[in-house]
């Protein structure tokens, strides 16, 4: 088979007349969208020029190669995350990428819907999904709260429903662009496969870089859990685990779709690397998810072999040999002391999860409407907050303003959970640095604020942090400025591949009373000021939230989560979605289509991770799931069952099985 080519615009094979009025309307809409993107970049906290330049180049490339997005979006999905430096969690640079992509589709005059060839059953499923998402957004959004500096900076906000739902609606915007690509006669499925493989490669490179900086690449005993570039990991979500598990089965395409020996060698290395990445997450569910995904993939292949007369068994055995060899070679990845400790706490952790799920269900209002239609998208964090007694409410961080002065308002810690506000800064010169901060107590009672200086990427710090305690004044009407000196001698050490990010964190830990904070600044020996938005005049831009209480933000079960947000109706639609994916996959493999060989194991692995985490809390994961689903639903979009591999592949598979059997006969060490 030939590798997929990105056919230039104008090579369309689907004949369709577009009226001038419609073409002008959609191009005007494209201009409006691009104007919104440009206006957003004018106020973007960091790297606005670089992002604008990159999006401009991307838009030009899309004009020439309109289907390039099928590769670019899945590839950038796990690594295009600047939230730790921008502080923006609701509308990010990845959203700008999606809007630019959609605008490029509006500029084209190719047909949108007709090439998809969806029958009424599949349209019904799509409309049910739209209804489910739209209603849960409406339920979570209302009553509308005032738009202020906290509306789009807090997970407690009613607008959190929009943040969580945008992944599905971004995928919905890309559905017509998928039709455009099909109308041009392009190998859409293979382009998407390249994108997903590019995405897991980028994700694994980020993991390798993180491990090199923080724990050592081959150190499996140090209790350090990787996060990659998923900023959502800071509240304990599982987007990294879900992305790795979902993308893992697509590596098989390198063996089943492409025949090159070099591609197969690269595929084996990538598979081995992926197993390494899953191992160093130290998430126990991932290990079970890998086994389930592989088992489902093999089951689908056996089904293909039985129900297609000319299916080639040699290819399947060849791939099975590759997988067994990769598992054998990667076994040392899970032999460290830390993972043994993780497995020793399975029973207690599982018991706490059951308690948490039961508590989430008890938070639901006891009326027929809530049971049938749920509590709304993104509503769990605020319901969790109000489920506590008044004297033990979880901590909060809010932006406040007096006249023209903005500042941070930190409530006392009612329970034992931690809530930090962090910002990264560089180390441009040696010498003693100075922390300057202004404090004002909420009452006429003094309190003590903790500040830490750490090396941290997203979640876990490197070694120990430097701590500074500051006692506030006793008058709630006075701002008092404090100065503390600290050393940066061992911070931010540079290597040829980068340096560990250094950050300041403002903690609520041990805060006896509420406190107001302003003018936070780090000053170098030469007088240079390193922190942006130090006075909080631009809301919480440049500041990044960190929480030590993971259960306060996630239900941590995809089924309980779906029921909580959408009730029995939402759970029924989600179950129908999963069932339809299975039935459509079976129908497509009978037509000698190999795309379900990758989609079904990916979906199965994702559902296993979802047994213990709310994987759809990350919009980018939701986008990837539904984009893969659109390809599954589109009729006429097939990826033929691969032809037999060359004789070297068959011979290699036999040798791999012999090696594995010989290894099994070795005496125990």
XYZ file of C-alpha atoms in Angstrom:
669
model
C 0.000 0.000 0.000
C 1.142 3.515 -0.688
C 1.550 6.004 2.096
C -1.248 8.571 2.322
C -0.659 11.831 0.523
C -1.988 15.208 1.556
C -3.776 16.055 -1.651
C -3.813 19.819 -2.444
C -7.075 21.736 -2.568
C -8.751 21.532 -5.903
C -8.281 17.772 -6.258
C -11.772 16.992 -5.022
C -13.519 13.936 -6.395
C -16.992 14.703 -4.983
C -18.969 16.913 -7.329
C -21.224 19.325 -5.528
C -22.561 22.773 -6.321
C -22.370 25.376 -3.562
C -24.562 28.434 -3.968
C -22.756 31.811 -3.954
C -24.880 32.995 -1.017
C -23.880 30.025 1.124
C -20.225 30.359 0.166
C -20.173 34.064 1.017
C -21.990 33.411 4.318
C -19.622 30.717 5.478
C -16.572 32.770 4.500
C -17.916 35.745 6.415
C -18.350 33.442 9.411
C -14.740 32.308 8.940
C -13.603 35.942 9.045
C -15.577 36.473 12.265
C -14.000 33.403 13.865
C -10.487 34.427 12.837
C -11.189 37.903 14.215
C -12.120 36.338 17.561
C -8.897 34.342 17.486
C -6.875 37.467 16.745
C -8.643 39.500 19.430
C -8.001 36.742 21.993
C -4.315 36.676 21.115
C -4.050 40.427 21.693
C -4.829 39.775 25.366
C -3.047 36.422 25.680
C -0.714 36.295 28.705
C 2.363 34.753 27.036
C 3.892 34.115 23.601
C 1.023 35.782 21.733
C 3.248 36.713 18.772
C 4.618 33.194 18.449
C 1.164 31.636 18.679
C -0.255 34.092 16.128
C 2.618 33.335 13.736
C 2.198 29.579 14.137
C -1.571 29.775 13.582
C -1.040 31.992 10.533
C 1.352 29.459 8.992
C -1.057 26.662 9.877
C -3.932 28.489 8.179
C -1.859 28.934 5.001
C -0.961 25.244 4.989
C -4.615 24.318 5.447
C -5.511 26.419 2.402
C -3.043 24.380 0.378
C -3.622 21.050 2.157
C -7.124 21.275 3.707
C -6.967 17.850 5.365
C -3.700 18.463 7.181
C -5.683 18.960 10.405
C -6.330 15.201 10.578
C -2.622 14.800 11.379
C -1.894 18.063 13.194
C -4.693 18.079 15.807
C -4.164 14.518 17.168
C -0.390 15.087 17.145
C -0.489 18.345 19.115
C -3.347 17.260 21.374
C -1.197 15.891 24.266
C 1.517 18.562 24.223
C -0.083 21.894 23.257
C -0.897 22.964 26.816
C 0.396 26.314 28.082
C -2.000 26.538 31.030
C 0.785 26.242 33.659
C 2.265 29.518 32.348
C -0.856 31.315 31.089
C -3.137 30.381 33.984
C -6.095 30.094 31.586
C -8.169 26.946 32.026
C -11.381 27.809 30.157
C -10.237 29.190 26.796
C -6.762 28.064 25.788
C -4.363 28.025 22.868
C -5.678 24.585 21.848
C -9.145 26.090 21.459
C -7.612 28.691 19.140
C -6.140 25.843 17.074
C -9.582 24.221 16.731
C -11.257 27.520 15.785
C -8.580 28.203 13.170
C -9.116 24.715 11.749
C -12.882 25.194 11.561
C -12.452 28.606 9.927
C -10.229 27.042 7.262
C -13.021 24.572 6.468
C -15.493 27.440 6.109
C -13.188 29.072 3.564
C -13.355 25.975 1.337
C -16.273 25.359 -1.013
C -16.226 21.570 -0.732
C -19.387 19.761 0.435
C -19.680 19.061 4.144
C -22.311 16.493 5.005
C -23.138 14.464 1.893
C -19.753 12.660 1.629
C -20.220 11.241 5.150
C -23.077 9.056 3.834
C -24.621 8.678 7.282
C -27.905 6.758 7.442
C -30.782 7.742 9.694
C -29.678 5.413 12.499
C -26.266 7.034 12.751
C -27.735 10.512 12.512
C -30.099 9.553 15.317
C -27.140 8.514 17.470
C -25.345 11.795 16.743
C -28.434 13.865 17.580
C -28.915 11.922 20.817
C -25.307 12.695 21.743
C -25.871 16.376 20.929
C -29.022 16.425 23.048
C -27.220 14.702 25.951
C -24.303 17.133 25.894
C -26.438 20.245 25.301
C -28.918 19.447 28.074
C -26.237 18.637 30.655
C -24.482 21.912 29.743
C -27.732 23.834 30.181
C -28.400 22.069 33.492
C -24.914 22.830 34.787
C -24.881 26.389 33.489
C -28.128 27.625 35.018
C -28.795 29.674 36.982
C -26.398 31.973 35.115
C -23.888 33.572 37.466
C -22.474 37.068 36.876
C -19.440 37.271 34.628
C -16.540 38.542 36.700
C -12.879 37.704 37.234
C -13.816 34.380 38.883
C -16.338 33.211 36.265
C -13.656 31.654 34.033
C -10.933 30.888 36.560
C -12.655 28.577 39.050
C -13.848 24.984 38.726
C -16.656 25.951 41.116
C -18.024 28.291 38.463
C -21.262 27.407 36.676
C -19.340 28.051 33.455
C -17.287 24.949 34.215
C -20.000 23.101 32.265
C -18.872 24.914 29.103
C -15.244 24.013 29.765
C -15.959 20.296 30.080
C -18.398 20.125 27.158
C -16.227 21.953 24.643
C -14.338 18.752 23.737
C -17.499 17.197 22.304
C -18.587 20.362 20.504
C -15.118 20.895 19.030
C -15.390 17.342 17.649
C -18.813 18.265 16.285
C -17.314 21.268 14.484
C -14.749 18.963 12.891
C -17.394 16.517 11.609
C -18.187 18.642 8.502
C -14.453 19.000 7.825
C -14.231 15.227 7.920
C -16.916 15.168 5.232
C -14.869 17.636 3.175
C -11.822 15.357 3.395
C -13.891 12.333 2.337
C -15.317 14.315 -0.558
C -11.797 14.873 -1.850
C -11.198 11.131 -1.966
C -8.413 11.238 0.620
C -7.272 8.297 2.808
C -8.902 9.936 5.846
C -8.563 6.942 8.177
C -4.849 6.606 7.481
C -4.265 10.326 7.973
C -6.002 10.069 11.335
C -3.892 7.024 12.221
C -0.760 9.049 11.490
C -2.083 11.812 13.738
C -2.800 9.497 16.680
C 0.589 7.815 16.289
C 2.199 11.261 16.138
C 0.275 12.202 19.293
C 1.448 9.237 21.352
C 4.987 9.810 20.085
C 4.858 13.446 21.247
C 3.348 12.361 24.568
C 6.069 9.790 25.134
C 8.832 12.262 24.277
C 7.363 14.606 26.902
C 7.394 11.745 29.429
C 10.987 10.877 28.594
C 12.017 14.526 29.013
C 10.171 14.765 32.334
C 11.714 11.564 33.663
C 15.196 12.673 32.630
C 14.778 15.915 34.582
C 12.967 14.717 37.694
C 13.653 11.073 38.457
C 16.018 9.500 35.970
C 14.869 7.542 32.937
C 15.584 4.069 34.341
C 14.903 4.729 38.019
C 11.772 2.700 38.817
C 12.059 2.911 42.603
C 11.789 6.677 43.060
C 8.181 7.635 43.939
C 7.746 10.040 41.053
C 4.628 9.808 38.836
C 4.809 11.464 35.426
C 2.193 13.902 34.162
C 3.457 14.800 30.689
C 2.136 18.182 29.568
C -1.456 17.601 30.725
C -2.132 20.493 33.084
C -5.362 18.823 34.241
C -3.232 16.385 36.233
C -2.791 19.117 38.849
C -6.227 18.291 40.293
C -5.690 14.543 40.095
C -7.328 13.687 36.790
C -6.126 10.902 34.491
C -5.779 12.524 31.043
C -2.246 11.172 30.568
C -3.284 7.606 31.395
C -6.356 7.848 29.178
C -4.436 9.294 26.229
C -1.713 6.642 26.376
C -4.219 3.789 26.682
C -6.471 5.110 23.916
C -3.557 5.693 21.537
C -1.710 2.440 22.253
C -3.779 0.152 19.932
C -3.230 2.516 17.006
C 0.465 1.568 17.045
C -0.647 -1.763 15.575
C -1.428 0.142 12.363
C 2.313 0.450 11.759
C 2.413 -3.342 11.373
C -0.960 -3.967 9.733
C -1.287 -1.051 7.305
C 2.314 -0.375 6.268
C 4.629 -3.070 4.885
C 8.047 -1.412 5.250
C 10.560 -3.189 7.484
C 11.767 0.174 8.784
C 8.218 1.123 9.698
C 7.861 -2.167 11.560
C 11.103 -1.558 13.432
C 9.951 1.929 14.353
C 6.596 0.473 15.416
C 8.261 -2.040 17.731
C 10.371 0.690 19.363
C 7.310 2.907 19.745
C 5.331 0.034 21.295
C 8.149 -0.649 23.747
C 8.367 3.062 24.518
C 4.586 3.231 25.063
C 4.706 0.373 27.568
C 7.482 2.245 29.354
C 5.348 5.388 29.453
C 2.384 3.480 30.874
C 4.599 1.829 33.480
C 6.043 5.084 34.823
C 2.604 6.581 35.385
C 2.524 4.004 38.220
C -1.230 3.818 37.770
C -2.380 0.297 38.620
C -5.427 0.554 36.366
C -3.192 1.118 33.345
C -1.673 -2.337 33.622
C -5.109 -3.959 33.553
C -6.178 -1.636 30.713
C -3.211 -2.764 28.579
C -4.172 -6.420 29.000
C -7.829 -5.703 28.211
C -6.960 -3.606 25.141
C -4.655 -6.305 23.784
C -7.249 -9.015 24.463
C -9.994 -7.054 22.703
C -7.692 -6.403 19.740
C -6.869 -10.107 19.433
C -10.551 -11.025 19.759
C -11.433 -8.652 16.938
C -8.662 -10.123 14.802
C -9.893 -13.665 15.425
C -13.388 -12.507 14.482
C -11.977 -11.046 11.267
C -10.176 -14.317 10.539
C -13.362 -16.351 10.954
C -15.760 -14.082 9.059
C -13.655 -12.994 6.087
C -12.663 -15.693 3.669
C -9.355 -14.197 2.594
C -8.144 -12.786 5.907
C -4.464 -13.544 6.416
C -3.687 -15.296 9.672
C 0.069 -14.781 9.320
C -0.245 -11.041 9.827
C -2.105 -11.509 13.107
C 0.408 -14.031 14.443
C 3.234 -11.726 13.404
C 1.705 -8.845 15.369
C 1.033 -11.098 18.371
C 4.695 -12.101 18.389
C 5.727 -8.455 18.328
C 3.405 -7.662 21.264
C 4.666 -10.605 23.334
C 8.279 -9.625 22.707
C 7.538 -6.015 23.710
C 5.822 -7.188 26.918
C 8.763 -9.462 27.676
C 11.362 -6.739 27.152
C 9.331 -4.181 29.115
C 8.809 -6.390 32.187
C 11.662 -4.681 34.138
C 9.672 -1.413 33.917
C 7.284 -2.671 36.623
C 9.828 -4.239 38.958
C 10.673 -1.231 41.159
C 9.881 -0.781 44.833
C 7.428 2.056 44.208
C 5.070 0.017 42.048
C 5.187 -2.790 44.604
C 4.111 -0.275 47.220
C 1.328 0.938 44.911
C -0.067 -2.570 44.572
C 0.115 -3.125 48.332
C -2.497 -0.382 48.850
C -5.049 -1.628 46.297
C -7.567 -2.795 48.889
C -7.636 0.428 50.926
C -7.686 2.662 47.842
C -10.547 0.689 46.301
C -12.546 0.971 49.517
C -12.077 4.751 49.538
C -13.238 4.937 45.911
C -16.455 3.093 46.743
C -17.086 5.529 49.591
C -16.440 8.457 47.261
C -18.819 7.133 44.566
C -21.522 6.564 47.149
C -21.012 10.101 48.480
C -21.311 11.510 44.949
C -24.635 9.747 44.443
C -25.921 11.088 47.772
C -25.090 14.639 46.609
C -27.718 14.373 43.893
C -31.007 16.092 44.625
C -33.720 13.627 45.603
C -36.345 14.467 43.003
C -37.482 12.679 39.818
C -36.011 15.330 37.483
C -32.513 15.048 38.961
C -32.627 11.249 38.886
C -33.792 11.223 35.273
C -31.774 14.164 33.888
C -28.887 14.554 36.336
C -27.222 17.517 38.019
C -25.532 19.026 34.961
C -22.136 19.020 33.300
C -19.283 20.222 35.483
C -21.495 20.597 38.561
C -19.729 18.050 40.770
C -16.998 20.326 42.254
C -19.471 22.865 43.605
C -21.831 20.164 44.919
C -18.851 18.527 46.626
C -17.991 21.898 48.175
C -21.468 22.492 49.603
C -21.789 18.903 50.828
C -19.410 19.766 53.678
C -20.502 21.308 56.984
C -20.018 25.063 57.243
C -17.033 24.742 59.573
C -15.146 22.314 57.307
C -15.693 23.686 53.797
C -12.854 23.038 51.340
C -10.534 26.013 50.760
C -11.119 28.523 47.978
C -9.059 31.076 46.084
C -10.889 34.039 44.545
C -10.035 37.221 42.763
C -11.413 40.366 44.387
C -11.302 44.086 43.627
C -11.522 47.319 45.595
C -11.910 50.341 43.376
C -9.201 49.808 40.731
C -7.047 47.471 42.806
C -7.191 43.727 42.220
C -6.014 41.188 44.794
C -6.298 37.550 45.833
C -8.695 36.460 48.563
C -7.789 33.174 50.256
C -10.225 31.523 52.666
C -9.076 29.567 55.667
C -8.584 25.832 55.354
C -11.755 24.275 56.705
C -10.642 20.712 55.990
C -7.265 19.046 55.606
C -6.954 19.535 51.835
C -4.410 21.837 50.242
C -5.019 24.470 47.594
C -2.053 26.279 46.043
C -1.675 29.119 43.582
C 1.559 28.864 41.644
C 3.578 30.710 39.029
C 6.751 29.711 37.234
C 9.774 31.970 37.081
C 13.274 31.866 35.601
C 16.614 32.021 37.414
C 18.500 34.625 35.332
C 21.375 35.265 37.773
C 22.952 33.826 40.939
C 22.773 35.314 44.406
C 20.161 35.831 47.111
C 16.640 36.518 45.812
C 13.926 38.433 47.615
C 10.237 37.671 48.021
C 8.019 40.722 48.419
C 4.350 40.300 49.340
C 1.525 42.412 50.771
C -0.958 40.837 53.203
C -4.183 41.898 54.875
C -6.109 39.601 57.268
C -9.831 39.121 56.772
C -10.444 39.641 60.498
C -8.533 41.363 63.292
C -6.838 38.058 64.036
C -3.284 37.359 62.836
C -2.649 34.278 60.713
C 0.347 32.610 59.106
C 0.829 32.203 55.372
C 3.104 29.556 53.891
C 5.101 30.142 50.699
C 7.111 27.441 48.970
C 9.707 27.564 46.219
C 9.859 24.284 44.315
C 11.025 22.624 41.141
C 7.824 21.176 39.670
C 6.430 20.471 36.199
C 2.730 19.889 36.935
C 2.069 17.864 40.043
C 4.995 16.382 41.955
C 7.943 18.438 43.182
C 11.583 17.465 42.821
C 13.216 16.580 46.152
C 12.314 19.057 48.900
C 10.980 22.608 48.644
C 12.110 25.790 50.347
C 9.523 27.003 52.854
C 8.854 30.498 54.110
C 6.289 31.407 56.752
C 4.920 34.937 57.059
C 2.830 36.174 59.982
C 0.185 38.660 58.878
C -0.773 41.864 60.668
C -3.642 42.160 63.132
C -5.744 44.863 61.449
C -8.125 43.976 58.655
C -8.030 47.549 57.376
C -4.275 47.660 56.681
C -2.091 46.231 53.945
C 1.390 45.349 55.260
C 4.321 44.545 52.980
C 6.719 41.743 53.916
C 10.129 40.844 52.496
C 11.938 37.527 52.735
C 15.276 36.452 51.270
C 15.884 32.973 49.885
C 18.557 31.092 47.971
C 18.259 29.790 44.404
C 21.642 28.077 44.427
C 20.282 24.572 43.742
C 17.220 25.553 41.713
C 16.665 25.372 37.968
C 19.847 23.532 37.086
C 20.286 23.439 33.315
C 21.088 20.390 31.203
C 21.520 20.075 27.467
C 17.909 18.896 27.198
C 16.400 21.596 29.447
C 15.996 22.599 33.081
C 13.499 21.821 35.817
C 10.777 24.493 36.009
C 10.931 26.576 39.208
C 7.776 27.977 40.748
C 6.492 29.905 43.702
C 3.415 28.540 45.462
C 1.059 30.400 47.790
C -0.482 27.820 50.138
C -3.574 27.800 52.260
C -2.136 24.994 54.408
C -2.627 25.719 58.090
C -4.303 29.059 57.425
C -6.247 29.826 60.595
C -8.185 32.791 59.206
C -8.968 34.244 55.814
C -6.282 36.350 54.169
C -5.985 38.837 51.307
C -2.836 38.885 49.197
C -1.433 41.458 46.783
C 1.789 42.536 45.061
C 3.556 39.164 45.097
C 6.974 39.604 43.537
C 10.333 37.856 43.293
C 13.257 40.239 42.881
C 16.746 39.284 41.677
C 19.966 40.721 43.183
C 20.118 43.217 40.304
C 16.535 44.370 40.960
C 14.795 42.525 38.106
C 11.178 41.510 38.824
C 10.326 37.999 37.663
C 6.581 37.455 38.214
C 3.849 38.552 35.830
C 0.496 39.915 37.000
C 1.981 40.164 40.490
C -0.802 42.482 41.648
C -3.660 40.327 40.260
C -4.957 43.274 38.231
C -5.486 40.890 35.279
C -7.461 38.382 37.302
C -5.564 35.123 37.761
C -3.646 35.272 34.477
C -0.189 33.697 34.801
C -1.237 31.961 38.059
C -1.966 28.235 38.071
C -4.181 26.294 40.494
C -2.883 23.221 42.305
C -4.967 21.024 44.620
C -4.012 18.267 47.012
C -7.603 16.984 47.287
C -8.205 15.043 44.077
C -11.577 13.682 45.106
C -13.001 17.187 45.330
C -12.790 17.720 41.578
C -13.499 14.300 40.035
C -15.999 11.528 40.697
C -13.384 9.108 39.329
C -15.731 6.695 37.611
C -16.992 7.302 34.088
C -20.332 5.553 34.719
C -21.103 7.269 38.029
C -19.927 10.530 36.488
C -22.266 10.090 33.520
C -25.196 9.310 35.807
C -24.433 12.267 38.113
C -24.299 14.733 35.226
C -27.021 13.314 32.971
C -29.172 11.052 35.132
C -30.676 7.831 33.840
C -31.270 9.408 30.426
C -27.641 10.458 30.044
C -26.470 7.042 31.223
C -28.773 5.359 28.694
C -27.456 7.515 25.828
C -23.854 6.851 26.836
C -24.561 3.100 27.009
C -26.206 3.295 23.577
C -23.109 5.088 22.293
C -20.817 2.310 23.554
C -23.120 -0.441 22.250
C -23.454 1.223 18.844
C -19.672 1.512 18.566
C -19.408 -2.233 19.156
C -22.145 -3.187 16.664
C -20.887 -0.824 13.946
C -17.350 -2.121 14.457
C -18.512 -5.716 13.979
C -20.361 -4.729 10.800
C -17.298 -2.941 9.450
C -14.835 -5.773 10.104
C -17.193 -8.074 8.172
C -16.688 -5.664 5.276
C -12.909 -6.171 5.589
C -12.386 -2.795 7.244
C -9.497 -2.754 9.726
C -10.214 0.564 11.482
C -12.230 -1.218 14.246
C -9.091 -3.262 14.957
C -7.692 -0.053 16.464
C -10.813 1.797 17.629
C -12.408 -1.011 19.660
C -9.310 -1.885 21.761
C -8.745 1.841 22.293
C -12.320 2.281 23.509
C -12.086 -0.807 25.738
C -8.854 0.412 27.332
C -10.371 3.855 27.890
C -13.390 2.326 29.636
C -11.117 0.313 31.928
C -9.281 3.493 32.946
C -12.692 5.107 33.340
C -13.649 2.583 36.018
C -11.441 4.501 38.448
C -11.154 7.948 36.871
C -13.367 10.546 35.202
C -11.550 10.443 31.872
C -14.031 12.739 30.093
C -13.092 15.592 32.460
C -10.335 16.492 29.979
C -11.821 18.195 26.858
C -8.950 17.109 24.624
C -9.578 13.439 25.451
C -13.264 13.897 24.687
C -12.330 15.444 21.346
C -10.070 12.502 20.452
C -12.703 9.925 21.423
C -15.475 11.459 19.343
C -13.244 12.274 16.395
C -12.341 8.582 16.220
C -16.043 7.788 16.576
C -16.973 10.016 13.598
C -14.510 8.051 11.461
C -16.140 4.844 12.658
C -19.639 6.139 11.839
C -18.845 7.535 8.383
C -19.997 5.122 5.686
C -17.678 4.465 2.799
C -14.668 5.426 4.924
C -12.806 2.132 5.112
C -9.316 0.961 5.890
C -8.993 -2.368 4.033
C -7.823 -5.488 5.859
C -4.051 -5.614 5.259
C -2.475 -7.924 2.714
C 0.034 -10.567 3.901
C 3.331 -9.362 5.297
C 6.550 -10.380 3.640
C 8.175 -13.695 4.470
C 10.582 -12.001 6.896
C 7.636 -11.008 9.080
C 6.287 -14.559 9.241
C 9.730 -15.977 9.979
C 10.306 -13.366 12.675
C 6.995 -14.195 14.372
C 7.982 -17.885 14.529
C 11.340 -16.975 16.068
C 9.648 -14.704 18.613
C 7.338 -17.532 19.717
C 10.277 -19.922 20.064
C 12.180 -17.355 22.102
C 9.164 -16.781 24.347
C 8.636 -20.516 24.917
C 12.341 -20.969 25.720
C 12.125 -18.085 28.213
C 9.108 -19.703 29.922
C 11.132 -22.940 30.439
C 13.963 -21.149 32.269
C 14.202 -21.945 36.006
C 13.156 -19.147 38.386
C 15.864 -16.780 39.582
